[in-house]
Each structure stands twice: as C-alpha cells, then as structure tokens.
Amino acid sequence: MVVVGGGIAGLTAALRVARLGGRVSLLESSTTVGGKLARAELAGLTIDTGAESVLNRRPEAVDLAREVGLGDDLRHPATSAAEVWSRGRLRPLPPTVLGVPSDLAALARSGVLSRAGVVRTGLDRVLPGGAVPADRADDVSVGRYVAGRLGAEVRDRLLEPLLGGIYAGRADHLSLAAAAPQVLALASTGDSLLVAARRSRQQTAAASAPPLFAALVGGMGRLAEAAAAAAVAAGVDVRTGATVRSVSRRAGPGEGWRLLVGRADRPETIDADAVVLATPAAATARLLDELLPSAAYELRGIEYASVALVSLAVPDGGVVRPPRGSGFLVPPVEGRSAKAATWSSAKWAWLGEEAAREHGRGTIVLRVSFGRHGEAKVLQRDDVGLVELAAAELAEAVGLRGPLLDARVDRWGGGLPQYAVGHLGRVARVGRAVAGVDGLEVCGAAYHGVGVPACIADGRAAGDRVWEWLRTRPTAAAGSAGTMPP
Ligand SMILES: Cc1cc2nc3c(=O)[nH]c(=O)nc-3n(C[C@H](O)[C@H](O)[C@H](O)COP(=O)(O)OP(=O)(O)OC[C@H]3O[C@@H](n4cnc5c(N)ncnc54)[C@H](O)[C@@H]3O)c2cc1C
C-alpha cells in the first residue's frame, strides 16, 4: 500500500496500516515529512514554523502524542487571555464561542465594539432566531449568519479575527456548517445566540473541564517527527524527495495501482495494491484527473489561503507595553497588514524558560502572522520587507523598539483550505466518487477539518478503511500490500 503525502494525515494513515500488519510505503515530495507541522531555529531556540498547538478537547492529537511516546511532554498554555487590536488600540478579548459573545457586560467593558455595536448585539436576546440570510438552501456563510443575528460589528471585530487565525479565511466566504460548527450548534438550540454561548462557555469553563489547547515541549512539530519515527519502526518505508506525478489503475493480474514518481522526464514506477492520497486538494485533483474527473473537478473548487509567519526574538526591554495574555488578534477592518501576534514565550512556559536561559530573563519570542484568503498582496514583500512591516505594526501596537535578537520568515503558499459555503456537500460528492473505487482513499485538511486533530482523525479513518479493503478483498492475502522497484 502506498500513502502519498507525508503531512500528519498521511503519517497517521501509514502508521495505522503498518501497525495493523500492512506493508506500507509513504512518498513525500519535499525533503522532510510533517507538512504544516515543522520546526526551525530562531536565536538558538527551536520554534514551530507551522502549527503550534492542538485542540486538547478532541482526543486525536494528544492520543497520538502519547502513542508515539511524547505523552510526558504535553503542556497547556500558561494563559488563555488574549487581546484584540480594535478601534485603534489593544483591548481585552471578551469571552466568546468562536466570535459569538457569551457575556454582554464583558463585551461592553472591553471596548472592542462601539456602544451601538454592543446594543445591536444585545438585540439578539429579544429577537431569538432572527433572520438567517441563506446563501444556499443547505448552507450559509458564517459571516452573514452572525451579522444577521448579532450585527456587523460582531462579525467584523470578533468573528473575522478568530476565523483569520484558524482558516486565514473571511467570514462572508466560509461555511457556517463546515467552518464554524460551534456557531451552528449555538444556532441549533433555538435560543438567543448570547444565551446559548453563555451556556456553552459555562460548560467548557467548568473546573472539571480539560484545558482547551495543548502543545509539546520543544514544539508541536515534534509530533510529526515522532509519528514518522514510529512509522519507520513499524516497518513503513518513508521516502522523501519523492513527488508522485500520476496514479493509474494497473491492468493485468492482480490489478492494483501504478504510480509514477520523481522527475517528470525519468519517473520511477511504483506498483501498489492500494493508495491513500493525503495531499492538499490541488495535488489530489491532479492525481485524480484521469481516474475520477468529477472528484478532481470538485477538489479544484476548494480554494486555499497563503500565509506567512514572521518570528522574532526580542531582548529584554524591547517591548514597552506587552499584551496581556498570549498575544493579540487584528480584525481586517482595522486596515493593518498583520492578522495576529502570538507571544509564544508567554503562551508556552517551556519556551519562555528556554529563551531566558539562552538570552536572559525578559527575552520575548513572538510570531506575527500575515495573509488572508483573497489578500495575498502583503505576501509579495520579500522577507526583509515582511520583518520590517511586522516590526512597524508591533511598534504601534505594543511599543516594540530597538534591535531584534533574530528574525525569520516562514511562508506557507496555499497553506490553508477554505471551507466555503457548500463545502460539506462538495466533500460528500468527493467521498462518494472515491468510495466507488477499490483500494483508493483520500484524507487530509481539505475534507473534514483543518486542525491537526481533525487531520489525524481523517488519516486514521482512511487507514482503517483501506486496511479493511485489503483484508477482505477476494484476491490476495492481507499484508501483501507492497511496492515494487521499477
Ligand atoms: C501556518 C499554519 C499554522 C497552523 N497552525 C495550526 C495550529 O496551531 N493548530 C492546528 O490544529 N492546526 C494548525 N494549522 C493547520 C494544520 O497544521 C494543517 O491543516 C495540517 O497539518 C495539514 O495536514 P495534512 O497532512 O492534511 O496536510 P499537509 O501538512 O499539507 O501535508 C501534505 C503533504 O503532501 C505532500 N505532497 C503534496 N503533493 C505531493 C505529491 N504529488 N507527491 C508526494 N507528496 C506530496 C506535501 O509536501 C505535504 O508534506 C496550521 C496551518 C498553517 C499553514
């Protein structure tokens, strides 16, 4: 069996099938596995350059961390407070469920919205179930829904920055059902959204509730590294620098699959009895063009947002007014270029301690993110230009001054899929088309959730399905899945 794509979804699928007894090759086009889970060096410290935390209230990521021997290194953020750069300055982020306020008084105190905006938000209490502006019969954009219920300011100053952080997406484009199921769940109660949000927050804030997020000492990227090591130990043949160029049905005895891998002019042939495509939508579409043109067409309809992260190490005293908590979000209506700044050394105690050991107490490690769907212009700046822009906006927001210890820029072109209105229907159509082909599976961020836990769940489910097919197919014995040299 071959898994194409060595991000966390592909690694999980490969590990799963190998542990169940299958022979697996994993082919990854870049020089390292991990995809959007990656680490690098900044000022002598190791930092994440992609995903930096995972939802702790979904089991998959923390379970995988334990399964690959990292359970003792799981940590929770040192603070859950954050700020919003709204109406000209940093203000405390009031409690919300994905942008839906749960406490009107705290919202008013925060100053994030204008007085009129707060009053409009409160109207949802007296107009529960207010008009739902449907874009399509079966779905609606989360932005239009929330603006219809709570007013445009809630959308623009709370929902937008939170969606910008998760999807690098825009509220009026993203699907309520696919991108904001938490908000759909509030809407489905039939209560005022405020009341439903308060009830939900009370449950999640209960002393017995586990912390919302987790990460690993040394960086979340370690999860992919350890999953890859576990896969190799389980017998997976992990190959990097192996771009899969085509996937086709093999004619003749045993049938199965033929993959062309490597250089376009001199590709290597790899045969397999089953294939899992754990690649981003555009790459999967290319690989399915001949075989499943309808699925390829649907996959091409999933747009991606590009993002860039500017990581900075700042010496003690380099920031006059550090934000309270783990950093701040920037709503697009503020007209800034950055969309968020994460105070990594305050959020993760292990990193703060490491920075203090390496460079002295008070050293700050932070990362500024740029790039929203449909707004790639800012990303055309070169690295120096992006660092300058980050520094200029930080100077205004928090009083950054003086020289930096170090800076680096990491770019993720096409980094995050956009779950647009109608996404669930699209994914169901892809799923039906793929299910009709024996020994073929797809998984990854394009389908059922962009977060690391959702990708792990998707990879694991794809691994289970393909193993079930390998085990029960009439021809060959289970476990004979393998690859052939050219
Ligand atoms: C900057 C950034 C920050 C994020 N932060 C978080 C976070 O804090 N928490 C969270 O939960 N989620 C976060 N996410 C989202 C999450 O990290 C990703 O959605 C998830 O890791 C994607 O995993 P994947 O395996 O589906 O895809 P990928 O990680 O994209 O892996 C796909 C792999 O397929 C390979 N590939 C593509 N084409 C081919 C081919 N033809 N042949 C062989 N290989 C191929 C690629 O090189 C890549 O390695 C973040 C995403 C980004 C971009």
Coordinates of C-alpha atoms and ligand atoms in Angstrom, one line a residue:
M1 CA 0.0 0.0 0.0
V2 CA 1.3 3.5 -0.8
V3 CA 0.4 6.7 1.1
V4 CA 1.1 9.8 -0.9
G5 CA 1.9 12.9 1.2
G6 CA 3.8 12.9 4.5
G7 CA 1.8 15.5 6.4
I8 CA 0.2 14.5 9.7
A9 CA -2.8 12.9 7.9
G10 CA -0.5 10.7 5.7
L11 CA 1.8 9.8 8.5
T12 CA -1.2 8.7 10.6
A13 CA -2.7 6.6 7.8
A14 CA 0.7 4.9 7.2
L15 CA 1.3 4.3 10.9
R16 CA -2.2 2.9 11.3
V17 CA -2.0 0.4 8.4
A18 CA 1.6 -0.7 9.3
R19 CA 0.5 -1.3 12.9
L20 CA -2.4 -3.4 11.7
G21 CA 0.0 -5.5 9.7
G22 CA 0.2 -4.0 6.2
R23 CA 3.3 -3.2 4.2
V24 CA 3.3 0.5 3.5
S25 CA 5.4 3.0 1.6
L26 CA 5.0 6.7 2.2
L27 CA 6.0 9.1 -0.5
E28 CA 6.6 12.7 0.3
S29 CA 7.6 15.3 -2.3
S30 CA 9.6 17.7 0.0
T31 CA 12.8 16.9 1.8
T32 CA 11.1 16.4 5.2
V33 CA 7.9 14.8 6.4
G34 CA 5.5 16.7 8.6
G35 CA 3.9 19.1 6.1
K36 CA 2.5 22.0 8.1
L37 CA 4.0 20.6 11.3
A38 CA 7.6 21.9 11.1
R39 CA 10.3 23.4 13.4
A40 CA 13.3 25.6 12.8
E41 CA 15.8 27.7 14.7
L42 CA 15.4 31.3 15.9
A43 CA 18.1 32.9 18.1
G44 CA 19.4 29.4 19.0
L45 CA 15.9 28.3 20.1
T46 CA 13.8 25.7 18.4
I47 CA 10.4 27.1 17.4
D48 CA 7.4 25.9 15.4
T49 CA 7.2 27.4 11.9
G50 CA 3.7 25.9 11.2
A51 CA 1.1 24.6 13.6
E52 CA 2.0 25.4 17.2
S53 CA -0.8 23.9 19.3
V54 CA -3.7 21.4 19.1
L55 CA -7.2 21.2 20.5
N56 CA -7.0 19.3 23.7
R57 CA -10.7 18.7 23.9
R58 CA -10.6 16.5 20.8
P59 CA -8.7 13.3 21.7
E60 CA -6.8 12.6 18.5
A61 CA -3.7 14.7 18.6
V62 CA -3.0 14.2 22.3
D63 CA -3.7 10.5 21.9
L64 CA -1.2 10.3 19.0
A65 CA 1.4 12.2 21.0
R66 CA 1.0 9.6 23.8
E67 CA 1.0 6.7 21.3
V68 CA 4.4 7.9 19.8
G69 CA 6.0 8.4 23.2
L70 CA 5.5 12.1 23.8
G71 CA 2.9 12.0 26.5
D72 CA 5.2 13.4 29.2
D73 CA 6.0 16.4 27.1
L74 CA 2.4 17.6 26.6
R75 CA 1.8 21.1 28.1
H76 CA -1.1 23.6 28.2
P77 CA -0.8 27.3 27.5
A78 CA 0.2 29.3 30.5
T79 CA -2.5 31.8 29.8
S80 CA -5.8 31.8 27.9
A81 CA -6.2 35.6 27.9
A82 CA -5.7 37.5 24.7
E83 CA -6.3 40.9 23.2
V84 CA -7.8 42.4 20.1
W85 CA -6.5 45.4 18.2
S86 CA -9.8 47.1 17.8
R87 CA -10.9 50.7 17.4
G88 CA -7.3 51.9 17.5
R89 CA -5.8 50.1 20.4
L90 CA -5.3 46.7 22.1
R91 CA -8.3 45.7 24.2
P92 CA -9.1 42.5 26.1
L93 CA -10.7 39.8 24.0
P94 CA -14.1 39.2 25.7
P95 CA -15.3 35.6 26.2
T96 CA -16.8 34.2 23.0
V97 CA -17.7 30.9 21.3
L98 CA -15.8 31.4 18.0
G99 CA -16.6 35.1 18.0
V100 CA -20.2 34.9 19.4
P101 CA -20.0 36.8 22.7
S102 CA -21.2 35.0 25.8
D103 CA -21.2 37.9 28.2
L104 CA -22.7 41.2 27.1
A105 CA -21.3 43.2 30.1
A106 CA -17.8 41.9 29.4
L107 CA -18.2 42.8 25.8
A108 CA -19.3 46.3 26.7
R109 CA -16.4 46.7 29.2
S110 CA -13.8 45.5 26.6
G111 CA -14.5 48.4 24.2
V112 CA -13.9 46.1 21.3
L113 CA -17.2 47.2 19.8
S114 CA -18.8 50.6 19.7
R115 CA -21.7 51.3 22.1
A116 CA -24.1 51.0 19.2
G117 CA -22.4 47.6 18.3
V118 CA -23.0 46.3 21.8
V119 CA -26.6 47.4 21.8
R120 CA -27.1 45.7 18.4
T121 CA -25.5 42.5 19.8
G122 CA -28.0 42.5 22.7
L123 CA -30.9 42.7 20.4
D124 CA -30.4 39.0 19.6
R125 CA -31.7 38.4 23.1
V126 CA -35.1 39.8 22.2
L127 CA -35.1 38.6 18.6
P128 CA -34.0 35.0 19.1
G129 CA -33.8 33.1 15.8
G130 CA -33.6 36.3 13.8
A131 CA -33.5 36.3 10.1
V132 CA -31.0 33.8 8.6
P133 CA -29.7 35.1 5.3
A134 CA -29.2 31.9 3.4
D135 CA -26.7 31.8 0.5
R136 CA -27.8 28.4 -0.4
A137 CA -30.7 26.2 0.7
D138 CA -28.4 23.9 2.7
D139 CA -25.7 26.3 4.0
V140 CA -25.0 29.9 4.7
S141 CA -21.8 31.8 5.3
V142 CA -20.9 32.2 9.0
G143 CA -20.3 35.9 8.5
R144 CA -23.7 36.7 7.1
Y145 CA -25.4 34.5 9.7
V146 CA -23.6 36.1 12.6
A147 CA -24.0 39.6 11.2
G148 CA -27.7 38.9 10.7
R149 CA -28.1 37.8 14.3
L150 CA -25.7 40.0 16.2
G151 CA -24.8 42.9 13.9
A152 CA -21.9 43.6 11.6
E153 CA -19.6 44.7 14.3
V154 CA -19.5 41.2 16.0
R155 CA -18.7 39.8 12.6
D156 CA -16.0 42.3 11.8
R157 CA -14.3 42.7 15.1
L158 CA -14.7 39.3 16.8
L159 CA -15.6 36.6 14.3
E160 CA -13.3 37.8 11.5
P161 CA -10.1 37.8 13.5
L162 CA -10.8 34.4 15.0
L163 CA -11.5 32.9 11.6
G164 CA -8.4 34.7 10.3
G165 CA -6.4 32.8 12.8
I166 CA -7.9 29.3 12.1
Y167 CA -8.5 29.4 8.4
A168 CA -6.8 32.6 7.2
G169 CA -10.3 33.0 5.8
R170 CA -13.1 35.6 5.5
A171 CA -16.3 35.3 7.4
D172 CA -18.6 36.0 4.5
H173 CA -17.0 33.2 2.4
L174 CA -16.7 30.4 5.0
S175 CA -19.4 28.0 5.6
L176 CA -21.4 28.0 8.9
A177 CA -21.8 24.3 8.9
A178 CA -18.2 23.3 7.8
A179 CA -16.0 26.1 9.2
A180 CA -18.0 27.1 12.3
P181 CA -19.9 24.1 13.6
Q182 CA -19.6 25.6 17.1
V183 CA -21.7 28.5 16.0
L184 CA -24.1 26.2 14.1
A185 CA -24.5 24.3 17.4
L186 CA -25.4 27.5 19.2
A187 CA -27.9 28.4 16.4
S188 CA -29.5 25.0 16.6
T189 CA -30.5 25.5 20.2
G190 CA -33.2 27.9 19.1
D191 CA -32.2 30.3 21.9
S192 CA -30.6 33.6 21.6
L193 CA -27.0 33.1 20.4
L194 CA -25.8 35.0 23.5
V195 CA -27.7 32.7 25.9
A196 CA -26.5 29.6 24.0
A197 CA -22.9 30.9 24.0
R198 CA -23.0 31.6 27.8
R199 CA -24.3 28.1 28.5
S200 CA -21.6 26.6 26.3
R201 CA -18.9 28.7 27.9
Q202 CA -20.1 27.7 31.4
Q203 CA -19.7 24.1 30.4
T204 CA -16.2 24.5 28.9
A205 CA -15.0 26.8 31.7
A206 CA -16.1 24.4 34.5
A207 CA -13.2 23.5 36.8
S208 CA -13.5 19.9 35.7
A209 CA -13.2 20.7 32.0
P210 CA -9.8 19.9 30.5
P211 CA -7.7 22.8 29.1
L212 CA -8.8 23.8 25.6
F213 CA -5.3 23.6 24.0
A214 CA -2.1 21.5 24.3
A215 CA 1.3 21.5 22.7
L216 CA 4.6 19.8 23.1
V217 CA 7.7 20.9 24.9
G218 CA 10.2 21.6 22.1
G219 CA 7.4 22.4 19.6
M220 CA 4.3 20.8 18.0
G221 CA 6.5 19.8 15.1
R222 CA 7.9 17.0 17.3
L223 CA 4.5 15.2 16.8
A224 CA 5.2 14.7 13.1
E225 CA 8.8 13.8 13.7
A226 CA 7.9 11.2 16.3
A227 CA 5.0 9.8 14.2
A228 CA 7.4 9.4 11.3
A229 CA 9.9 7.6 13.6
A230 CA 7.1 5.4 14.9
A231 CA 6.0 4.6 11.3
V232 CA 9.6 3.6 10.3
A233 CA 9.8 1.4 13.4
A234 CA 6.5 -0.2 12.4
G235 CA 8.1 -1.0 9.0
V236 CA 6.9 1.9 6.8
D237 CA 9.3 2.7 4.0
V238 CA 9.3 6.5 4.3
R239 CA 10.7 8.3 1.2
T240 CA 11.2 12.0 1.0
G241 CA 12.0 13.9 -2.2
A242 CA 9.5 11.5 -3.9
T243 CA 6.9 13.6 -5.8
V244 CA 4.1 11.4 -7.1
R245 CA 3.3 12.6 -10.7
S246 CA 0.5 10.2 -11.6
V247 CA -1.7 7.4 -10.2
S248 CA -3.4 5.0 -12.5
R249 CA -5.1 1.6 -12.5
R250 CA -2.7 -1.2 -13.4
A251 CA -4.0 -3.6 -16.0
G252 CA -3.4 -7.3 -15.7
P253 CA -3.3 -9.9 -13.0
G254 CA -4.0 -8.6 -9.5
E255 CA -4.7 -5.1 -11.0
G256 CA -3.9 -2.5 -8.3
W257 CA -2.2 0.8 -8.9
R258 CA 0.8 2.2 -10.7
L259 CA 2.4 5.4 -9.5
L260 CA 4.9 7.5 -11.5
V261 CA 7.3 9.1 -9.0
G262 CA 10.1 11.6 -9.2
R263 CA 11.5 13.5 -12.2
A264 CA 9.0 14.1 -14.9
D265 CA 11.4 13.1 -17.6
R266 CA 12.7 10.0 -15.8
P267 CA 10.0 8.8 -13.5
E268 CA 10.3 5.7 -11.3
T269 CA 7.4 3.2 -11.4
I270 CA 5.9 2.0 -8.1
D271 CA 3.2 -0.6 -8.0
A272 CA 0.8 -1.0 -5.1
D273 CA -2.4 -2.7 -4.3
A274 CA -3.9 0.3 -2.6
V275 CA -3.3 4.0 -2.5
V276 CA -4.1 6.7 0.1
L277 CA -3.9 10.3 -1.2
A278 CA -3.1 12.5 1.8
T279 CA -2.2 15.6 -0.3
P280 CA -3.7 19.1 -0.5
A281 CA -6.8 19.4 -2.8
A282 CA -5.0 20.7 -5.8
A283 CA -2.4 17.9 -5.8
T284 CA -5.1 15.3 -5.2
A285 CA -7.1 16.8 -8.1
R286 CA -4.1 16.5 -10.4
L287 CA -3.6 12.8 -9.4
L288 CA -7.3 12.0 -9.9
D289 CA -7.8 13.9 -13.2
E290 CA -7.9 10.8 -15.4
L291 CA -9.4 8.4 -13.0
L292 CA -12.1 10.4 -11.3
P293 CA -12.6 13.6 -13.2
S294 CA -15.8 14.6 -11.3
A295 CA -13.9 14.3 -7.9
A296 CA -11.0 16.2 -9.4
Y297 CA -13.3 19.0 -10.5
E298 CA -14.8 19.2 -7.0
L299 CA -11.4 19.3 -5.4
R300 CA -10.3 22.1 -7.7
G301 CA -13.2 24.1 -6.3
I302 CA -11.5 24.2 -2.8
E303 CA -9.6 27.4 -2.6
Y304 CA -6.5 27.8 -0.4
A305 CA -5.2 30.8 1.5
S306 CA -1.5 31.5 1.7
V307 CA 0.1 32.8 4.9
A308 CA 3.5 33.9 6.2
L309 CA 4.8 33.9 9.7
V310 CA 7.4 36.3 10.9
S311 CA 9.1 35.0 14.1
L312 CA 11.0 37.5 16.2
A313 CA 13.3 37.2 19.2
V314 CA 13.3 40.5 21.2
P315 CA 15.7 41.3 24.0
D316 CA 14.5 42.3 27.5
G317 CA 13.0 45.8 27.4
G318 CA 12.4 45.7 23.6
V319 CA 8.6 46.0 24.1
V320 CA 7.2 48.9 26.1
R321 CA 3.6 47.6 26.6
P322 CA 3.5 43.8 26.2
P323 CA 0.0 42.5 25.5
R324 CA -1.9 40.7 28.4
G325 CA -2.0 37.0 27.8
S326 CA -0.9 35.1 24.7
G327 CA -1.0 37.9 22.2
F328 CA -3.5 39.8 20.1
L329 CA -5.7 39.4 17.0
V330 CA -6.2 42.1 14.4
P331 CA -9.6 42.4 12.7
P332 CA -9.3 43.2 8.9
V333 CA -11.4 46.4 9.4
E334 CA -8.5 47.9 11.3
G335 CA -6.7 48.2 8.0
R336 CA -3.4 46.7 9.3
S337 CA -1.4 44.1 7.4
A338 CA -0.8 41.7 10.3
K339 CA -3.7 39.5 11.4
A340 CA -2.3 38.3 14.7
A341 CA 0.7 38.3 17.0
T342 CA 1.3 35.4 19.3
W343 CA 3.5 35.9 22.4
S344 CA 4.9 32.4 22.2
S345 CA 7.3 32.8 25.2
A346 CA 4.4 33.9 27.4
K347 CA 2.0 31.3 26.0
W348 CA 4.4 28.4 26.4
A349 CA 6.3 28.3 29.7
W350 CA 8.9 25.9 28.3
L351 CA 9.8 28.4 25.5
G352 CA 9.9 31.3 27.9
E353 CA 12.3 29.4 30.2
E354 CA 14.5 28.3 27.3
A355 CA 14.6 31.9 26.0
A356 CA 15.6 33.2 29.4
R357 CA 18.3 30.5 29.8
E358 CA 19.7 31.4 26.3
H359 CA 19.4 35.2 26.3
G360 CA 18.4 36.3 29.8
R361 CA 15.2 37.0 31.6
G362 CA 12.7 39.2 29.7
T363 CA 13.6 37.8 26.3
I364 CA 10.4 37.6 24.2
V365 CA 9.8 35.1 21.4
L366 CA 6.8 36.0 19.3
R367 CA 5.3 35.4 15.9
V368 CA 3.3 37.7 13.7
S369 CA 1.0 36.2 11.0
F370 CA 0.1 37.7 7.7
G371 CA -2.2 36.6 4.9
R372 CA -5.9 36.1 4.5
H373 CA -7.8 34.4 1.7
G374 CA -8.0 36.7 -1.3
E375 CA -5.5 39.2 0.2
A376 CA -2.1 37.9 -0.9
K377 CA -0.6 41.3 -1.8
V378 CA 1.2 41.7 1.5
L379 CA 2.9 38.3 1.0
Q380 CA 4.6 39.7 -2.2
R381 CA 7.0 41.6 0.0
D382 CA 10.4 39.9 0.4
D383 CA 11.5 38.6 3.8
V384 CA 13.2 41.8 4.9
G385 CA 10.1 43.8 3.9
L386 CA 7.8 41.5 5.9
V387 CA 10.0 41.7 9.0
E388 CA 10.0 45.5 8.7
L389 CA 6.3 45.5 8.4
A390 CA 5.8 43.3 11.4
A391 CA 8.2 45.5 13.4
A392 CA 6.4 48.7 12.4
E393 CA 3.0 47.3 13.3
L394 CA 4.3 46.0 16.6
A395 CA 5.9 49.4 17.3
E396 CA 2.4 50.9 17.1
A397 CA 0.5 48.2 18.9
V398 CA 2.9 47.4 21.8
G399 CA 5.8 49.8 21.5
L400 CA 8.4 47.5 20.0
R401 CA 11.7 49.3 19.9
G402 CA 15.4 48.8 19.5
P403 CA 17.3 46.0 17.8
L404 CA 16.0 42.4 17.5
L405 CA 18.0 39.4 18.5
D406 CA 16.8 37.4 15.5
A407 CA 14.1 37.2 12.9
R408 CA 12.9 34.6 10.4
V409 CA 10.1 34.3 7.8
D410 CA 8.3 31.1 7.0
R411 CA 5.9 31.1 4.1
W412 CA 3.0 28.6 3.5
G413 CA 1.8 29.1 0.0
G414 CA -1.6 27.6 -0.3
G415 CA -1.4 26.7 3.4
L416 CA -5.0 26.5 4.5
P417 CA -8.1 25.2 2.7
Q418 CA -11.1 27.4 2.7
Y419 CA -14.3 25.6 3.7
A420 CA -16.6 27.8 1.6
V421 CA -20.4 27.7 1.6
G422 CA -21.4 24.3 0.3
H423 CA -18.2 22.6 1.5
L424 CA -19.9 19.7 3.2
G425 CA -21.8 18.8 0.0
R426 CA -18.6 19.0 -2.1
V427 CA -16.7 16.7 0.3
A428 CA -19.6 14.3 0.3
R429 CA -19.5 14.1 -3.5
V430 CA -15.8 13.5 -3.5
G431 CA -16.2 10.9 -0.8
R432 CA -18.9 9.1 -2.9
A433 CA -16.8 9.1 -6.0
V434 CA -13.7 7.8 -4.2
A435 CA -15.7 5.1 -2.3
G436 CA -16.7 3.7 -5.7
V437 CA -13.0 2.8 -6.5
D438 CA -11.5 -0.2 -4.8
G439 CA -8.3 0.4 -2.9
L440 CA -8.4 4.2 -3.1
E441 CA -8.7 6.6 -0.2
V442 CA -8.2 10.4 0.3
C443 CA -7.6 12.2 3.6
G444 CA -6.2 15.4 5.0
A445 CA -7.0 19.0 5.7
A446 CA -9.2 19.5 2.6
Y447 CA -12.0 17.4 3.9
H448 CA -13.3 17.3 7.5
G449 CA -11.4 19.8 9.4
V450 CA -8.1 21.8 9.0
G451 CA -6.9 21.4 12.6
V452 CA -4.3 18.8 13.4
P453 CA -6.6 16.6 15.4
A454 CA -9.2 16.5 12.6
C455 CA -6.4 15.6 10.1
I456 CA -5.2 12.8 12.4
A457 CA -8.8 11.5 12.6
D458 CA -9.1 11.6 8.8
G459 CA -5.8 9.9 8.3
R460 CA -6.7 7.2 10.8
A461 CA -10.1 6.6 9.3
A462 CA -8.6 6.4 5.8
G463 CA -6.1 3.9 7.1
D464 CA -8.8 1.8 8.7
R465 CA -10.9 1.8 5.5
V466 CA -8.0 0.8 3.2
W467 CA -6.9 -1.9 5.6
E468 CA -10.4 -3.3 5.8
W469 CA -10.5 -3.4 2.0
L470 CA -7.0 -5.1 1.8
R471 CA -8.0 -7.6 4.4
T472 CA -11.3 -8.6 2.9
R473 CA -10.6 -8.4 -0.8
P474 CA -11.1 -11.7 -2.6
T475 CA -7.7 -12.0 -4.4
A476 CA -4.6 -11.5 -2.3
A477 CA -3.9 -12.2 1.4
A478 CA -3.9 -9.4 3.8
G479 CA -0.5 -7.9 4.4
S480 CA 0.8 -8.5 0.9
A481 CA 0.4 -4.8 0.1
G482 CA 3.8 -3.6 -1.0
T483 CA 5.8 -1.6 -3.6
M484 CA 7.9 -2.8 -6.4
P485 CA 11.1 -1.2 -7.6
P486 CA 10.9 0.0 -11.3
Ligands
LIG1 C1 0.9 28.4 9.3 C2 0.0 27.4 9.8 C3 -0.3 27.3 11.1 C4 -1.2 26.3 11.6 N1 -1.5 26.3 12.9 C5 -2.2 25.3 13.4 C6 -2.4 25.1 14.8 O1 -1.7 25.8 15.6 N2 -3.2 24.1 15.2 C7 -3.8 23.2 14.4 O2 -4.5 22.3 14.8 N3 -3.7 23.4 13.0 C8 -2.9 24.4 12.5 N4 -2.8 24.5 11.2 C9 -3.4 23.6 10.3 C10 -2.8 22.2 10.2 O3 -1.4 22.3 10.6 C11 -2.9 21.6 8.9 O4 -4.2 21.7 8.4 C12 -2.5 20.1 8.9 O5 -1.2 20.0 9.5 C13 -2.5 19.6 7.5 O6 -2.1 18.2 7.5 P1 -2.2 17.3 6.2 O7 -1.5 16.1 6.4 O8 -3.6 17.3 5.7 O9 -1.5 18.2 5.0 P2 0.0 18.8 4.8 O10 0.6 19.1 6.1 O11 -0.2 19.8 3.8 O12 0.7 17.5 4.2 C14 0.5 17.2 2.8 C15 1.9 16.7 2.3 O13 1.7 16.2 1.0 C16 2.9 16.5 0.3 N5 2.6 16.4 -1.2 C17 1.9 17.3 -1.9 N6 1.9 16.8 -3.2 C18 2.6 15.7 -3.3 C19 2.9 14.7 -4.3 N7 2.4 14.9 -5.5 N8 3.7 13.7 -4.0 C20 4.1 13.5 -2.7 N9 3.9 14.3 -1.7 C21 3.1 15.4 -2.0 C22 3.3 17.9 0.8 O14 4.7 18.2 0.5 C23 2.9 17.8 2.2 O15 4.1 17.4 3.0 C24 -1.9 25.5 10.7 C25 -1.6 25.6 9.3 C26 -0.7 26.5 8.9 C27 -0.4 26.6 7.4

